[in-house]
Structures are given as structure tokens and as C-alpha cells.
mmCIF file of C-alpha atoms in Angstrom:
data_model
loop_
_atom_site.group_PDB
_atom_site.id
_atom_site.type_symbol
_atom_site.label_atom_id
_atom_site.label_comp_id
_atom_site.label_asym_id
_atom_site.label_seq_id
_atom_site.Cartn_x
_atom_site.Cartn_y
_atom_site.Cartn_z
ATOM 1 C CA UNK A 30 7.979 109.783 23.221
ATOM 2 C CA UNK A 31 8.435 110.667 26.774
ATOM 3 C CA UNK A 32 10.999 113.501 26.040
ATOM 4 C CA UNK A 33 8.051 114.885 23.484
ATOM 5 C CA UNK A 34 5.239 115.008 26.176
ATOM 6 C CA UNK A 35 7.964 116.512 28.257
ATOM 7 C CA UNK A 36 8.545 119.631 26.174
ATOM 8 C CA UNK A 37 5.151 120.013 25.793
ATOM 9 C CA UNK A 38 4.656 120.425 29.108
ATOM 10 C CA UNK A 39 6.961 122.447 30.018
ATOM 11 C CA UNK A 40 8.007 124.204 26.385
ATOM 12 C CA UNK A 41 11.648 125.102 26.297
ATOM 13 C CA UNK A 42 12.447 125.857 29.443
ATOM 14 C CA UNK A 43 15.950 125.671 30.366
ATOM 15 C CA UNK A 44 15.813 126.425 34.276
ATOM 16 C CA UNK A 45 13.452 123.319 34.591
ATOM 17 C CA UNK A 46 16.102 120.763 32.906
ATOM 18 C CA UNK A 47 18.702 122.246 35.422
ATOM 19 C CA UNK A 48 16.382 121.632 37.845
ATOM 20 C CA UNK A 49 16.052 117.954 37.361
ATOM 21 C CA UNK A 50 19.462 117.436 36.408
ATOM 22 C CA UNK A 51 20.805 118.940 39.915
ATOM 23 C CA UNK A 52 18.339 116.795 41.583
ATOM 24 C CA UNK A 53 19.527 113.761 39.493
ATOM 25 C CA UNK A 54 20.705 111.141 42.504
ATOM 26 C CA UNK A 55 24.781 110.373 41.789
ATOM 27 C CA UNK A 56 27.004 108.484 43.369
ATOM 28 C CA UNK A 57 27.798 110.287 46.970
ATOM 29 C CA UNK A 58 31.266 109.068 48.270
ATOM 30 C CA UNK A 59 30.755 109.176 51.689
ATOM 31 C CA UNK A 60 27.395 106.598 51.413
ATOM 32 C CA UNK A 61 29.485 104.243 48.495
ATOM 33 C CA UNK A 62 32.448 103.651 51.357
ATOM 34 C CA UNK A 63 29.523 103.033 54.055
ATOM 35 C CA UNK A 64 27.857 100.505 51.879
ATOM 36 C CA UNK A 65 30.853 98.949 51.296
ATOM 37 C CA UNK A 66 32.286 98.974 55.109
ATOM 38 C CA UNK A 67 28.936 97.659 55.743
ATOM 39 C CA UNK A 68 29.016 94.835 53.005
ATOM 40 C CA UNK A 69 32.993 93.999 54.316
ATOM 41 C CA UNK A 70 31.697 93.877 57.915
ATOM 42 C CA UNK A 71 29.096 91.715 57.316
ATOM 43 C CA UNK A 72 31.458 88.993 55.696
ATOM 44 C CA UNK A 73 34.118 89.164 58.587
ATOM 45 C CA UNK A 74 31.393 88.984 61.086
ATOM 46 C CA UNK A 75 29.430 86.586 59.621
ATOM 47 C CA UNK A 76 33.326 84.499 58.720
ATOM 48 C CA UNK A 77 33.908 84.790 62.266
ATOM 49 C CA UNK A 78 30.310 84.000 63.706
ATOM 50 C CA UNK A 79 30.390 80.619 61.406
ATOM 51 C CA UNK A 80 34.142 79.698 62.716
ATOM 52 C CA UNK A 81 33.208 80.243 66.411
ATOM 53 C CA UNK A 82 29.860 78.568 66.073
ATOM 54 C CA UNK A 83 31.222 75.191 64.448
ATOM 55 C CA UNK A 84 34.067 75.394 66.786
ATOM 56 C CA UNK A 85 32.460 75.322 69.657
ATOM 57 C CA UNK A 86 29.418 73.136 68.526
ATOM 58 C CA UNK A 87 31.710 70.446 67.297
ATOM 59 C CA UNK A 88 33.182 70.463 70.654
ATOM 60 C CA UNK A 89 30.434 70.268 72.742
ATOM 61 C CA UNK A 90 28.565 67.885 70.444
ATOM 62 C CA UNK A 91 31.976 65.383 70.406
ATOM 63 C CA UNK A 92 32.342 66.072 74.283
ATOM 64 C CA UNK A 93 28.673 64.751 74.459
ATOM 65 C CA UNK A 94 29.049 61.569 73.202
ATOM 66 C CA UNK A 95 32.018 60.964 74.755
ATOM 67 C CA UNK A 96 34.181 60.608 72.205
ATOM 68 C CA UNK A 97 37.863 60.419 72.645
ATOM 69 C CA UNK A 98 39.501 63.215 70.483
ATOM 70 C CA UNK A 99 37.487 66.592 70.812
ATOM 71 C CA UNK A 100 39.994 69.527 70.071
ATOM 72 C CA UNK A 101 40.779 68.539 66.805
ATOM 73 C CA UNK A 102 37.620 67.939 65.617
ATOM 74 C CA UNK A 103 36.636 71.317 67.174
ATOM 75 C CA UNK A 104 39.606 72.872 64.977
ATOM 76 C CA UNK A 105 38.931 71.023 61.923
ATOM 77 C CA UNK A 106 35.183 72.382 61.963
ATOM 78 C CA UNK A 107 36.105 75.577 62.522
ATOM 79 C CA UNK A 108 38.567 75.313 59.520
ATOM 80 C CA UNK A 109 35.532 73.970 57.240
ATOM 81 C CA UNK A 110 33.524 76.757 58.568
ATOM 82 C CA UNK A 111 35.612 79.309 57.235
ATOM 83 C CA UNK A 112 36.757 77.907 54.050
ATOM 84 C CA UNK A 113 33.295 75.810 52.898
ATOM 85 C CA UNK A 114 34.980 73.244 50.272
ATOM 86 C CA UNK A 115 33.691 70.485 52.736
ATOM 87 C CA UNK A 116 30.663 71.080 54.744
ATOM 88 C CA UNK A 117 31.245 71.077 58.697
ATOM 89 C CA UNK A 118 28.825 67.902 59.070
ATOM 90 C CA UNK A 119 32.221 65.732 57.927
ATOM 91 C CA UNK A 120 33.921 66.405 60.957
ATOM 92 C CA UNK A 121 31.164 64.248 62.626
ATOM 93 C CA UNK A 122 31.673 60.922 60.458
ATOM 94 C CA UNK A 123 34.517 59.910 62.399
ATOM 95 C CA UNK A 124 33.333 59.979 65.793
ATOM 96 C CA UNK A 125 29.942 58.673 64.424
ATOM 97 C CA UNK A 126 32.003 55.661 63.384
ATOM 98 C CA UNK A 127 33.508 55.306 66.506
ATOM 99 C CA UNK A 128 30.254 55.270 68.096
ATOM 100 C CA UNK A 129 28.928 52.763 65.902
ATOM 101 C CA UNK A 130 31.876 50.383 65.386
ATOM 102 C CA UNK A 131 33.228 50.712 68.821
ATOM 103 C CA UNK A 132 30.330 51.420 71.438
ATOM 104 C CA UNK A 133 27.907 49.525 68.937
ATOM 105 C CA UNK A 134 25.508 52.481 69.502
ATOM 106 C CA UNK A 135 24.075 53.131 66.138
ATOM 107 C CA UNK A 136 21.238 56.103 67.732
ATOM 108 C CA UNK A 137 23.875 57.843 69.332
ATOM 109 C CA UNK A 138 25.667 58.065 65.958
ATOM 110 C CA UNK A 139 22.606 58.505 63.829
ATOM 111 C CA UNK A 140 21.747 61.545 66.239
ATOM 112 C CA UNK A 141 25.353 62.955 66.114
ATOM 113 C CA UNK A 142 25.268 62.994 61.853
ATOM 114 C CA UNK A 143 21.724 64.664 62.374
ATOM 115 C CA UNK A 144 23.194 67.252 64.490
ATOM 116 C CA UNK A 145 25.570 67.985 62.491
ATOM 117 C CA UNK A 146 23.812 68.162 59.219
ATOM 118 C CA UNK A 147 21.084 69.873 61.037
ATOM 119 C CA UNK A 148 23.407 72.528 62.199
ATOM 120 C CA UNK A 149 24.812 72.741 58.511
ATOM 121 C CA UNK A 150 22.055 73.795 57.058
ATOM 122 C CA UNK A 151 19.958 75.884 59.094
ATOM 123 C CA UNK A 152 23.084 77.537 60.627
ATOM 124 C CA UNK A 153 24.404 78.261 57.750
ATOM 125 C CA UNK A 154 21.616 80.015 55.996
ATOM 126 C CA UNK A 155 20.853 82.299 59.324
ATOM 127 C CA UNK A 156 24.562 83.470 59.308
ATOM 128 C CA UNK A 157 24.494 83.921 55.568
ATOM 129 C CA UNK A 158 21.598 85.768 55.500
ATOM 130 C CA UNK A 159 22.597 88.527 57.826
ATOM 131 C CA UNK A 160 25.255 89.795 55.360
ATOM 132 C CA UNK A 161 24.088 93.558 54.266
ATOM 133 C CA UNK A 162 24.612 93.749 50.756
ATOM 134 C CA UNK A 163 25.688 90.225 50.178
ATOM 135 C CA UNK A 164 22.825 88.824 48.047
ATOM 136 C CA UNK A 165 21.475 86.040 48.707
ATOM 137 C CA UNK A 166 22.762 83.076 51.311
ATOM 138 C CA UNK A 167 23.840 80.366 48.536
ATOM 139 C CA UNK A 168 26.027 83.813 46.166
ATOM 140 C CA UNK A 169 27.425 84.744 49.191
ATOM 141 C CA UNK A 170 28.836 80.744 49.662
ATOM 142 C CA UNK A 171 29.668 80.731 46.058
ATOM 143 C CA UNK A 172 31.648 83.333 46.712
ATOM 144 C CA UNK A 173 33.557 81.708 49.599
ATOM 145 C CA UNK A 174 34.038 78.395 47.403
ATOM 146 C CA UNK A 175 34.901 80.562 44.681
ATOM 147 C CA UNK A 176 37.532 82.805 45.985
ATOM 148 C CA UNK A 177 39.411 80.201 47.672
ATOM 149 C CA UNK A 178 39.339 78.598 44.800
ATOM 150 C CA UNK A 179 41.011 81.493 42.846
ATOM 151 C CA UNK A 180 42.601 83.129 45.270
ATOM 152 C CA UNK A 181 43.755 80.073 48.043
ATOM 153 C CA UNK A 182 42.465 80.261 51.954
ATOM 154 C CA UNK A 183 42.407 84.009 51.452
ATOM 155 C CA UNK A 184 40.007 84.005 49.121
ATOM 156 C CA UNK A 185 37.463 82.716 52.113
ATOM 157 C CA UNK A 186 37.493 86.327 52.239
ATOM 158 C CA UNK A 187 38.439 87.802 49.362
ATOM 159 C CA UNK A 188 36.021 86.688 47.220
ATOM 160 C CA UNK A 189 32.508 87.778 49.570
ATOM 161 C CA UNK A 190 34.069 91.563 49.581
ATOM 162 C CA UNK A 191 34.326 91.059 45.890
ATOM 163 C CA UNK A 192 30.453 90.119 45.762
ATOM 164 C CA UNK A 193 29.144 92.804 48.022
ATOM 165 C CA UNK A 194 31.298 95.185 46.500
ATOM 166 C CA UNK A 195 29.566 94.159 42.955
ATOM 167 C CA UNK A 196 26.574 94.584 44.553
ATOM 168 C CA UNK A 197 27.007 97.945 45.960
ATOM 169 C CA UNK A 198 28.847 99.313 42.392
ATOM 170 C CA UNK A 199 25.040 97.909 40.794
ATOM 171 C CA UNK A 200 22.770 99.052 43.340
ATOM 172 C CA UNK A 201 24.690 102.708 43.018
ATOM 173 C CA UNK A 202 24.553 102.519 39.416
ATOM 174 C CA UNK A 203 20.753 101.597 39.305
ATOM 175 C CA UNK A 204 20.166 104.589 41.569
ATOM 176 C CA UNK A 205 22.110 107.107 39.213
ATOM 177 C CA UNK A 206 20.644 105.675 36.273
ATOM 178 C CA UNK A 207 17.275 104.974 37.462
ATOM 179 C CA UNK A 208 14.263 104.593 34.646
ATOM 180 C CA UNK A 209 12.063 107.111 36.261
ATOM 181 C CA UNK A 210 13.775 110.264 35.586
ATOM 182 C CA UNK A 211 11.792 111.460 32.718
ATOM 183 C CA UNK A 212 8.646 111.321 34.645
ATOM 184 C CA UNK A 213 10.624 113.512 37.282
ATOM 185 C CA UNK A 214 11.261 116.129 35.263
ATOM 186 C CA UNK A 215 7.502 116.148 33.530
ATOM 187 C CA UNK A 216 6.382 115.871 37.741
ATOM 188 C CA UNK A 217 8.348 119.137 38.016
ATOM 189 C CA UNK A 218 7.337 121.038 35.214
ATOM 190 C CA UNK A 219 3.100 120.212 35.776
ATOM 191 C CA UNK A 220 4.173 121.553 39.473
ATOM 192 C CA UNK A 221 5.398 124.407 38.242
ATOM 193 C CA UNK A 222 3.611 125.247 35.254
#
């Protein structure tokens, strides 16, 4: 139907169809490999913002309470943060134990666990969100859980390239193949008929 009102408009002319065809968008390789560089950085960056932050919060959160073993802790946050089978917060139940079987302080440990849960999920979901290209927050986790669990700790990274790289293959393909290119072409031919 739209072809017909097309031809009507502009009758059989073949410079016209050229026209629109030459002006068709396609996929440029020099803006594919930026999106994607973009979409890669975003995942190390935001790998390496979540390993540094839970690593150093876990730390500083265990050195606040006083609590007797803080590197490991730190380390085994950092680990979580990076490879999110287990959310960060669990590094906290220990020492929230401690504090509430040992120093029979059962604030101090309520507030630790609420830190640490606190920090899970608003942390998370900042850092998340300022992947380019990577979807939204809870597809790009999915794709952390899901990559290490096809591809083992490398798939912490494997599998969020995968995802923005998915994402930038269907955003180019929706701009080559976009809906509106009909109406294009009849735009062109009432401009210059």
C-alpha cells in the first residue's frame, strides 16, 4: 500500500529510488567498533568500580566495628563483587556474629547487615546502570551470573561483552532496517516533485 502511494507520487522515477537508497543508514564500521569499545569499557569499569568499592567498604565497615579479621573479608567482598553468585552483604554475617555472640552487641550487628545489604543494593544498581549499551542493571547481572556460569570466573567478563555486544549488533540492525523508510522516500519525492 505504501509502495503504491509511493509511485504515485513520484511515477517511475529511477533517480529518486537511488536517492533514498544511498541515503539508506548501514552499518558504518568505524561507529559499530566505538559502540562496542564503549559497551566493553563500560563492563571493565563498572567490574572494577564494584571490586574496589566492596573492597574497600568491607574494610572500613569491619575496621569500624572492630572486628578482628579485616583483610580477608575485604578480599572476599571484592571477590563477590566481581563474580555475583553470592551477594557482597555475606561477607558481613560473620563479623555480625561475632558482634552478637561475642561482644553481645546485637545494634552494632543489626547496623553492620544493614550496611551491607544497603550497600548491595543501591550500589549495585548505580554501578550497573552506568554501563553504555548494557541494558538494563538486573541483564547486565544476569550476564555476570550467567557467564561465569558457562564460561568459569572469566565469564564475570565474558558474558557482559557478550550482552552489550548483542545489544549493539540489534540497535545497528534496527537502524539499517528501520520501519520508516518508505515514508522517506515518499518525503523526498513530494520535495521534489
Amino acid at each position: 500500500r505504501q509502495r503504491q502511494e509511493i509511485e504515485q507520487r513520484c511515477g517511475e522515477d529511477d533517480t529518486a529510488e537511488e536517492e533514498v537508497q544511498h541515503s539508506r543508514p548501514t552499518a558504518n564500521k568505524q561507529e559499530t567498533s566505538e559502540l562496542i569499545s564503549a559497551s566493553v569499557q563500560g563492563v571493565f569499569g563498572a567490574t572494577l568500580q564494584m571490586i574496589t568499592f566492596y573492597g574497600v567498604f568491607t574494610y572500613l565497615t569491619h575496621s569500624l566495628f572492630n572486628f578482628q579479621i579485616v583483610v580477608i573479608p575485604a578480599i572476599v567482598a571484592a571477590v563477590f563483587a566481581a563474580v555475583p553468585f553470592v551477594g557482597t552483604y555475606w561477607v558481613a554475617v560473620p563479623a555480625a556474629l561475632y558482634l552478637w555472640l561475642v561482644e553481645e552487641s546485637i545494634l552494632h550487628a543489626l547496623v553492620l547487615i544493614s550496611m551491607h545489604i544497603g550497600a548491595f543494593y543501591y550500589v549495585d544498581m548505580a554501578i550497573y546502570s552506568e554501563i553504555k549499551g548494557g541494558g538494563h542493571p538486573y541483564l547486565t547481572g544476569l550476564a555476570v551470573a550467567g557467564g561465569v556460569y558457562i564460561f568459569g570466573l572469566d565469564g564475570a567478563v565474558i558474558g557482559p561483552i557478550l550482552l552489550c555486544c548483542g545489544l549493539v549488533g540489534w540497535r545497528i540492525i534496527r537502524n539499517v532496517f528501520n520501519d520508516d523508510m518508505p515514508m522517506q522516500y515518499a518525503r523526498y519525492c513530494s520535495e521534489s516533485g
